Coordinates of C-alpha atoms and ligand atoms in Angstrom, one line a residue:
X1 CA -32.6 -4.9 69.8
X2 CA -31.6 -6.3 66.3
X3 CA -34.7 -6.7 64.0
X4 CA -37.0 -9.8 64.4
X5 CA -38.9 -11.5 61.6
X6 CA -42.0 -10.0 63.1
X7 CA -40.3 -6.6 61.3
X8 CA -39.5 -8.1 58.4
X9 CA -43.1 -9.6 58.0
X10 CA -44.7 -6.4 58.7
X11 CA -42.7 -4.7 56.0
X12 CA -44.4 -7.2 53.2
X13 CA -47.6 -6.4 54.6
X14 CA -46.9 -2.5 54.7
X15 CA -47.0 -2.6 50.5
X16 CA -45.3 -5.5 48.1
X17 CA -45.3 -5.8 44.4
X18 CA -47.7 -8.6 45.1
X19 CA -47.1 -11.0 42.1
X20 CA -45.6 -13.5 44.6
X21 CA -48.6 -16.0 43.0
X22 CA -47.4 -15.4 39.3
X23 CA -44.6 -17.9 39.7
X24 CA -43.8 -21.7 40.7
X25 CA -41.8 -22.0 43.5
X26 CA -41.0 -25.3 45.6
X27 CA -42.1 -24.7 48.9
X28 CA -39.5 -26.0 50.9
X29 CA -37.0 -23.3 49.1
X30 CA -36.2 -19.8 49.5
X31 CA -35.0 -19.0 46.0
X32 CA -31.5 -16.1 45.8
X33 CA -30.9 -16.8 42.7
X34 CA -32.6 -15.3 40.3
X35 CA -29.7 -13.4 39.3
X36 CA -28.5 -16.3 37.6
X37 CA -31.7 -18.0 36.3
X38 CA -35.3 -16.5 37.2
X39 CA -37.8 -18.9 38.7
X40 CA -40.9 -20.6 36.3
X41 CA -43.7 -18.4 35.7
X42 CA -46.9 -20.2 36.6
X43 CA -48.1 -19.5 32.5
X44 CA -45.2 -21.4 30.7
X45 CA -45.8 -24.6 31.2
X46 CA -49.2 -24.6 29.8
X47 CA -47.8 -21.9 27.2
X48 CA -45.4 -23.9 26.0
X49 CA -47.2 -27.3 26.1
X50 CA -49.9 -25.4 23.9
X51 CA -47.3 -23.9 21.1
X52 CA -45.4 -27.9 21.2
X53 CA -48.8 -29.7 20.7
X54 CA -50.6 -27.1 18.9
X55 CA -48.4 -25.0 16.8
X56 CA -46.2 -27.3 16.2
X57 CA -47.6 -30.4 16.5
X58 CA -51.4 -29.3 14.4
X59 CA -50.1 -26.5 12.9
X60 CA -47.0 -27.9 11.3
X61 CA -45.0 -25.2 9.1
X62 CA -48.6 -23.2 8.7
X63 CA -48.0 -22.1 12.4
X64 CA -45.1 -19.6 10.5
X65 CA -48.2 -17.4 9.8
X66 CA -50.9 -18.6 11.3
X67 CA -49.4 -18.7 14.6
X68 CA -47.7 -15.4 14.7
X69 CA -43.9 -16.9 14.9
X70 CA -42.8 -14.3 12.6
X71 CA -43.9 -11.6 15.2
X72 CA -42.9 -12.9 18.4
X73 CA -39.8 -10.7 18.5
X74 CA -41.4 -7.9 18.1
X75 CA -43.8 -8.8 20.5
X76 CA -41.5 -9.8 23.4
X77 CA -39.6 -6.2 22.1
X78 CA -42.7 -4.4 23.0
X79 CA -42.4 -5.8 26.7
X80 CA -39.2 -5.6 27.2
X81 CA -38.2 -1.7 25.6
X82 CA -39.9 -0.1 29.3
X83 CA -37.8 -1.8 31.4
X84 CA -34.4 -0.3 29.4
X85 CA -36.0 2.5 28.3
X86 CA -36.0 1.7 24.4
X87 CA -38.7 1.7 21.5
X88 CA -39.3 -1.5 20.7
X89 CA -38.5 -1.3 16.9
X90 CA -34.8 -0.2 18.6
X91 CA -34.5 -4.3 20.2
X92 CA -34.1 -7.5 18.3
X93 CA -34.1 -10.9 20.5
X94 CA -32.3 -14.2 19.5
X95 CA -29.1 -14.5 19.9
X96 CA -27.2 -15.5 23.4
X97 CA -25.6 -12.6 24.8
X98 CA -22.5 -13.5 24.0
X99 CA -22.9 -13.8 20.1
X100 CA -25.1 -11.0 20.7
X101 CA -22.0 -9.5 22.1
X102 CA -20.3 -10.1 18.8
X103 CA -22.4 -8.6 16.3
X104 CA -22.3 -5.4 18.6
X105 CA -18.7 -5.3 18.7
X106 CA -17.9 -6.0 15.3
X107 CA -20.9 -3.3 14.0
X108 CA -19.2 -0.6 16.6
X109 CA -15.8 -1.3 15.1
X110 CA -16.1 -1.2 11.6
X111 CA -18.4 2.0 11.8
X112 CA -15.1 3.8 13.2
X113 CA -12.3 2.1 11.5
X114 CA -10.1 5.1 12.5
X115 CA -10.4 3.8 16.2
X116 CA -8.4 0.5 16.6
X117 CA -9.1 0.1 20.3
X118 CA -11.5 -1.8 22.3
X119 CA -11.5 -1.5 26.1
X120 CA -13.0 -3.5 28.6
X121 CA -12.7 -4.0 32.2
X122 CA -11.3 -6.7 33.2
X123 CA -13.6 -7.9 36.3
X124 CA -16.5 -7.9 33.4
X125 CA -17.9 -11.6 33.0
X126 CA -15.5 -13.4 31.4
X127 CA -17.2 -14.1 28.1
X128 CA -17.2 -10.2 27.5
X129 CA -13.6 -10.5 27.3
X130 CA -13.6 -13.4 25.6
X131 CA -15.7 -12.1 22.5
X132 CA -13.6 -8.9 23.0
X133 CA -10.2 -10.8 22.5
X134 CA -12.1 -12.4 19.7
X135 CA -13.0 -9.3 17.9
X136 CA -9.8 -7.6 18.3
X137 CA -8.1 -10.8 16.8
X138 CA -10.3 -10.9 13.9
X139 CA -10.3 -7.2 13.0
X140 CA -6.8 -6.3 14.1
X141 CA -7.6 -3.9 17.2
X142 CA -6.1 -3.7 20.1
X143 CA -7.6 -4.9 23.8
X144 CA -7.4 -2.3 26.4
X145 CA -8.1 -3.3 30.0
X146 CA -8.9 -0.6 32.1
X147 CA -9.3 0.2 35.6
X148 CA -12.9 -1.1 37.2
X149 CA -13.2 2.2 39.4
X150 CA -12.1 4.8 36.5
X151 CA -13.1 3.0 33.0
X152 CA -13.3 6.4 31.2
X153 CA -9.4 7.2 32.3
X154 CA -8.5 4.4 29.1
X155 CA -10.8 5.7 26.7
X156 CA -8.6 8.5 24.3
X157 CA -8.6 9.1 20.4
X158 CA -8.0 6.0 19.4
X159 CA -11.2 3.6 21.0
X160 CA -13.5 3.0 19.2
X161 CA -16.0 0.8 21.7
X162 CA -16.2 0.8 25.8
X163 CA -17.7 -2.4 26.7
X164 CA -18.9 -2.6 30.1
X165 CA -21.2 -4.2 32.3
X166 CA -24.2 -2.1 34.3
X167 CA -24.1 -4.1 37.1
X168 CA -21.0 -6.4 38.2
X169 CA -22.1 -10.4 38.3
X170 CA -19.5 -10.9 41.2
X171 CA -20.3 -8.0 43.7
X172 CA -23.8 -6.3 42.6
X173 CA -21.7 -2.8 42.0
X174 CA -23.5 -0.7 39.4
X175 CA -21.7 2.1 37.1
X176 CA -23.1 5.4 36.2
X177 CA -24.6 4.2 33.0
X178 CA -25.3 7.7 31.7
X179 CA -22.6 9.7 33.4
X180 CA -20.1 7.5 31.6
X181 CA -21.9 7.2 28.2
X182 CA -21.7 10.9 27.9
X183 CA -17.8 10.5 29.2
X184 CA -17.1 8.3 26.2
X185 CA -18.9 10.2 23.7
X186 CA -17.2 13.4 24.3
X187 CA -13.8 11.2 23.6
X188 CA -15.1 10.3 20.4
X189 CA -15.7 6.7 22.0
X190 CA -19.2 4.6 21.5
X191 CA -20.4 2.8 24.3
X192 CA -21.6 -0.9 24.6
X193 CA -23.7 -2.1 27.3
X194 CA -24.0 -5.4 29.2
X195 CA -27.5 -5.4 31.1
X196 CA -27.9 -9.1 31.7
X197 CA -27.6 -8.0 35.7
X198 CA -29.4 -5.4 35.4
X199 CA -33.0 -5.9 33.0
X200 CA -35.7 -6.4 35.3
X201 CA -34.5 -5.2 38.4
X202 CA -32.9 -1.7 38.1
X203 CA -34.1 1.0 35.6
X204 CA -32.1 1.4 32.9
X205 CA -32.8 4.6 30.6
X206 CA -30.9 3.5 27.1
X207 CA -32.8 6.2 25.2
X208 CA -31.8 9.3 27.9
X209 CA -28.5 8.2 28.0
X210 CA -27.8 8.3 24.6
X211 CA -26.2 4.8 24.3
X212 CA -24.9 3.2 21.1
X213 CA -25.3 -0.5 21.8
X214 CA -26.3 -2.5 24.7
X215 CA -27.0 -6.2 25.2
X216 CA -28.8 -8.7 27.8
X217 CA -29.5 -11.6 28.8
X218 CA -33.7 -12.9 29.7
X219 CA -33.1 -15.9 31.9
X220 CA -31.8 -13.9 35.0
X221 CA -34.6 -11.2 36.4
X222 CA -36.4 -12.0 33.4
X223 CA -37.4 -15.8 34.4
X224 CA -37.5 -16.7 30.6
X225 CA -36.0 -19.9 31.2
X226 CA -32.5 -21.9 30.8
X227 CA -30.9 -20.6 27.7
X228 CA -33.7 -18.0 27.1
X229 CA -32.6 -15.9 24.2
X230 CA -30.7 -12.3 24.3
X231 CA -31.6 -8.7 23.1
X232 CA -30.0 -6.4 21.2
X233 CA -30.2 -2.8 21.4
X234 CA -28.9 -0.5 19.1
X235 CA -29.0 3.6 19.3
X236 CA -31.9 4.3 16.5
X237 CA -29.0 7.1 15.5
X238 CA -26.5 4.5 14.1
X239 CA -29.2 1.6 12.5
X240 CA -28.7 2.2 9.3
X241 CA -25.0 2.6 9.6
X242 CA -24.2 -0.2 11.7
X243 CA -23.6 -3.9 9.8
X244 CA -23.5 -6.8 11.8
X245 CA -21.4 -9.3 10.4
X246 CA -23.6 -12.8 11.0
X247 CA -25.5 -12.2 7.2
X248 CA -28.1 -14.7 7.3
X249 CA -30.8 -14.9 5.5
X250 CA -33.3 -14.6 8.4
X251 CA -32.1 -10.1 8.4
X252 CA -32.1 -10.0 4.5
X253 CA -34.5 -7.4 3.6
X254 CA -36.4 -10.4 1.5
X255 CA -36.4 -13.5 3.2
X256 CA -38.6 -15.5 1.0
X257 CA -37.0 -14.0 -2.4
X258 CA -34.3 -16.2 -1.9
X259 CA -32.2 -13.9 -3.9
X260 CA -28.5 -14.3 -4.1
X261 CA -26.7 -11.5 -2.7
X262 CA -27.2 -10.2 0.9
X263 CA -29.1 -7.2 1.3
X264 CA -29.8 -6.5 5.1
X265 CA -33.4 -5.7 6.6
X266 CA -34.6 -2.7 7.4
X267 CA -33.9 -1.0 11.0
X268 CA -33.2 -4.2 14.1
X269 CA -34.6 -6.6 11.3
X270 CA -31.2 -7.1 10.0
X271 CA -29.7 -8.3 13.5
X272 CA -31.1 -11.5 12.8
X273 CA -29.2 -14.3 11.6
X274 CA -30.9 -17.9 11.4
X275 CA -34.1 -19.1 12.1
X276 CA -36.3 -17.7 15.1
X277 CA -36.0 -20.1 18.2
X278 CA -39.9 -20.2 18.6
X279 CA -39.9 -22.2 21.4
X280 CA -37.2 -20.1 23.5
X281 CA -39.2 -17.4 22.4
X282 CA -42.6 -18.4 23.3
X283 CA -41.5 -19.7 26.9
X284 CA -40.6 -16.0 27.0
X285 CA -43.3 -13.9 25.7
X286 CA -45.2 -15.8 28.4
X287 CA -43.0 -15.5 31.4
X288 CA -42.6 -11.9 30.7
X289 CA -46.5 -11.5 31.4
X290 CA -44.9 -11.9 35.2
X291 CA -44.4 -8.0 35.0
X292 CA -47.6 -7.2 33.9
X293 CA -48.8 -3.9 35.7
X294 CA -45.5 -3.3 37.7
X295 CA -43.3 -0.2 36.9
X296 CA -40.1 -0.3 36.9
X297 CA -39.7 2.2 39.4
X298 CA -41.9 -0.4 42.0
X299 CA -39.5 -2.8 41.0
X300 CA -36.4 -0.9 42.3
X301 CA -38.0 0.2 45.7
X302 CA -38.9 -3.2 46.0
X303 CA -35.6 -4.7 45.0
X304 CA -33.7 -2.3 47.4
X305 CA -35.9 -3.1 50.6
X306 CA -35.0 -6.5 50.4
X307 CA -31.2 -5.7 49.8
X308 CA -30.9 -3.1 52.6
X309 CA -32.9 -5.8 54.8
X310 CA -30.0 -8.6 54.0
X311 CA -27.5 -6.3 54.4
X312 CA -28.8 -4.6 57.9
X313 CA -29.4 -8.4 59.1
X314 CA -26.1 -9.5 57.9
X315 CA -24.5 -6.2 60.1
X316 CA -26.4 -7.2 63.1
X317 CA -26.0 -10.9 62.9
X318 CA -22.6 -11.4 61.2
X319 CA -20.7 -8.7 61.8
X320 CA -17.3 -10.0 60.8
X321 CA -18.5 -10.9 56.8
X322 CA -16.8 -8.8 54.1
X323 CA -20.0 -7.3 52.0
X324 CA -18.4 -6.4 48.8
X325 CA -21.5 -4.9 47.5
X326 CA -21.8 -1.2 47.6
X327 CA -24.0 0.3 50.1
X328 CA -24.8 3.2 48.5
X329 CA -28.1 2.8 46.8
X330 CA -26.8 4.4 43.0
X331 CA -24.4 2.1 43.0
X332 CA -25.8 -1.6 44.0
X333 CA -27.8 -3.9 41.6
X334 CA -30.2 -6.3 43.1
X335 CA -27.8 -8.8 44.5
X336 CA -25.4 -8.8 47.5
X337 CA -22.3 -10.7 48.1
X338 CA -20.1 -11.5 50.8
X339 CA -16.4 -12.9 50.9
X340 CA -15.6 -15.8 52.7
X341 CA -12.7 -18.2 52.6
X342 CA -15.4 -21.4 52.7
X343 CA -17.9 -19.3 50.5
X344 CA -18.6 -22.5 47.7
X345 CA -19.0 -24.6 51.1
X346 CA -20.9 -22.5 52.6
X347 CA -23.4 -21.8 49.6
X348 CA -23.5 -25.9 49.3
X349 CA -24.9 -25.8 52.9
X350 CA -27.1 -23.6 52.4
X351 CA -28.6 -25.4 49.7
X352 CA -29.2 -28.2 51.3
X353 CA -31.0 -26.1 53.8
X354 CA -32.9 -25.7 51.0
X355 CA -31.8 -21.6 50.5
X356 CA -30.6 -21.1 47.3
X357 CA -27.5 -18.7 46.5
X358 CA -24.5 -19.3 44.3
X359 CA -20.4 -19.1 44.5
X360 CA -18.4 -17.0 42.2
X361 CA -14.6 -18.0 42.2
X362 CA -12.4 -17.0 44.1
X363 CA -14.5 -16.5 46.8
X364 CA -17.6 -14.8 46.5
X365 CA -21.2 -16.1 47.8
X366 CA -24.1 -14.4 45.8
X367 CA -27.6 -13.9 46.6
X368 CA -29.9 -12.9 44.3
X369 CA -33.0 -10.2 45.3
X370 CA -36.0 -11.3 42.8
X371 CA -38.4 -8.4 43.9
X372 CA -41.7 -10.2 42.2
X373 CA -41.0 -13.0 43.8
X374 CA -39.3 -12.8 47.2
X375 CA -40.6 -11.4 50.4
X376 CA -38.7 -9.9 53.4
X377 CA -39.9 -12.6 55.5
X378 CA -37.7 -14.6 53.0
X379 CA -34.8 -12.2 53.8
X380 CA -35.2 -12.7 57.5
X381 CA -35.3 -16.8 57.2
X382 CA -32.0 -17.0 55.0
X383 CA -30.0 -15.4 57.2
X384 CA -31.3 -17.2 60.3
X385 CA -30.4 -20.1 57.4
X386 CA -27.1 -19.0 56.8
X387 CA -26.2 -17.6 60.9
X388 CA -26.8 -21.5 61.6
X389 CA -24.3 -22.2 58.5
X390 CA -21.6 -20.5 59.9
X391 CA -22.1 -20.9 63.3
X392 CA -22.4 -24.5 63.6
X393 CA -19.2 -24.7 61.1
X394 CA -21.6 -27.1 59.0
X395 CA -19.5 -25.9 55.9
X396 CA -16.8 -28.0 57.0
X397 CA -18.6 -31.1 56.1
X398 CA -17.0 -33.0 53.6
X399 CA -20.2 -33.2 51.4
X400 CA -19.5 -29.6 50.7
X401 CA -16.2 -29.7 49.4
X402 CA -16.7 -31.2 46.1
X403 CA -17.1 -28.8 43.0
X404 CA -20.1 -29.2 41.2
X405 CA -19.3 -28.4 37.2
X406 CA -21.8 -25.6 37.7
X407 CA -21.3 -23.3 40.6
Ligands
PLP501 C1 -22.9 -10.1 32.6 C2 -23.0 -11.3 31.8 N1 -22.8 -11.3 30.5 C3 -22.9 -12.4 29.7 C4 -23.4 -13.6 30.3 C5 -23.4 -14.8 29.4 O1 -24.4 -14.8 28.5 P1 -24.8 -15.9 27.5 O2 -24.5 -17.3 28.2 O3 -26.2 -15.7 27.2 O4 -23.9 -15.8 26.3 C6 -23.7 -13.6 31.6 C7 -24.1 -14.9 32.2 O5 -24.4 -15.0 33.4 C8 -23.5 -12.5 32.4 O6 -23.7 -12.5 33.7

């Protein structure tokens, strides 16, 4: 006998992170895809209504110090460095990740200008590559693509950066992160993380692992909203060392002084460019209150519950779908995805049954595990969603055929 929902329900009641209540759901949804953009916090609204009306609106420019605006990044720092295993003075926030992206790469190059080589792997998200190509073209290196399943096999005497990404955004697969930080440095080679996939849903230990650089995004597991801004992470070893190349007066060591040469702040202050997006920021600090009291480590049991239940109901249930997620728990994120030949049809018509995945070209669906949000009852009723889906062949409808802009 295949498990029923009555199993599923009794594994939320056996123990669950319980902070289903901290955020605002629609009713009528079951929400897998928080790997793309976390749901609202039930505190932003009012959070941000009160820093629009008050701060800005009674406070004017006074709400620069009297508000705290100045201090929100370290703030937002101090909640974030657990989940990644930082200090706090080692994170700035600001950026997107891809400009974020940018200042790592150029700051990695130029602090080993005997290395010309940047490698990536080429099933990263594209913008990776992107800013990679970018780089190389600016400062005259030379992009290395190397193999997904063996990255370290490219890395040799003359790389100066391996950028990769901790958990793939296509099939949930998760590297090694420390095994092949210590495989790069003993080539000579610094490391760069991507963590957008993986901050706030699998533990991630930047300090233990000795990293150089890592970056990531706060609107996926993070729930800090659309556009939400990035952190930066740099190894406290190479601070001092490492320039980024976006001088703007916001990381000059003097703001205010309005001096005319460029002298960069001290430590992570310096990773800042312009002025402080204070309402990105505030939306944020508040949604990251979502995590108050839960560990990391509660986070991951919870997170791989609910992935081993999808995966065990999509075995029983649909035994024919190509998982292309690792089963292996040290190696999956907190999503799973399945090929199928109608996958962006079949994600359409699941939406409007009102169960919310997404499609990655070619053909890739992707579901999205939320652990503080998401029960296992939810598991059970998407795939009862999704079994009618494909049995009842409703992703042939024509309604589902059409591309969206945004998949
Ligand atoms: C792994 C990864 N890196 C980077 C990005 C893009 O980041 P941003 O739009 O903040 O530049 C994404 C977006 O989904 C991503 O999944």
């Amino acid at each position: 006998m295949g498990l029923g929902r009555n199993d599923a329900a009794a594994l939320d009641a056996a123990g669950g992170l319980g902070t289903r209540d901290r955020f605002r759901l629609p009713a009528d949804v079951l929400y897998l895809d928080g790997n793309s953009l976390g749901a609202l916090p039930v505190g932003v609204p009012a959070r941000l209504a009160a820093v629009v009306e008050d701060e800005w609106g009674s406070g004017l420019i006074r709400s620069w110090n009297d508000a705290g605006w100045m201090e929100l990044v370290g703030r937002i720092a101090a909640r974030i460095a657990p989940l990644v295993g930082a200090a706090p003075a080692d994170l700035h926030l600001g950026d997107s990740t891809s400009v974020s992206l940018f200042k790592t790469m150029v700051a990695a190059a130029r602090l080993q200008p005997g290395r010309r080589v940047l490698v990536v792997e080429p099933s990263t998200f594209p913008t990776d590559g992107y800013i990679a190509a970018g780089v190389a073209d600016l400062l005259d290196l030379e992009l290395r693509w190397c193999d997904p399943a063996d990255p370290l096999a490219a890395v040799d005497e003359e790389v100066a950066l391996l950028s990769l990404t901790h958990v793939d955004f296509r099939t949930g697969a998760m590297y090694d992160l420390s095994a092949i930080t210590a495989g790069a440095h003993v080539r000579g080679a610094m490391v760069q993380w991507d963590l957008c996939h993986s901050v706030g849903a699998v533990p991630v230990d930047l300090t233990q692992a000795d990293a150089d650089f890592a970056v990531g995004c706060t609107y996926k597991y993070l729930n800090g909203g659309p556009g939400s801004p990035a952190f930066t992470w740099v190894s406290p070893r190479l601070q001092a060392a490492a320039l980024q190349p976006i001088t703007g007066w916001m990381g000059h060591a003097t703001p205010f002084a309005m001096t005319r040469d460029y002298a960069p702040a001290a430590g992570m202050g310096q990773w800042a460019s312009g002025t402080h997006p204070v309402l990105a920021l505030s939306a944020l600090e508040s949604a990251l209150e979502a995590f108050d009291g839960v560990t990391v480590e509660a986070l991951r049991a919870a997170s791989l519950s609910l992935t081993d239940l999808f995966i065990r109901l999509l075995d029983e249930r649909l035994p024919d779908l190509e998982i292309v997620t690792p089963r292996e728990h040290g190696r999956r994120g907190s999503q799973v995805s399945f090929r199928h030949p109608h996958a962006y049809a079949v994600v359409q018509a699941l939406i409007a049954r009102g169960v919310i995945g997404d499609f990655r070209d070619p053909d890739i669906a992707r579901f999205g595990f939320t652990p503080l949000y998401l029960s296992h009852a939810d598991v059970y009723d998407a795939v009862e969603h999704l079994v009618g889906v494909l049995a009842g062949e409703e992703y042939l409808r024509p309604e589902y055929a059409a591309r969206n802009p945004v998949t």
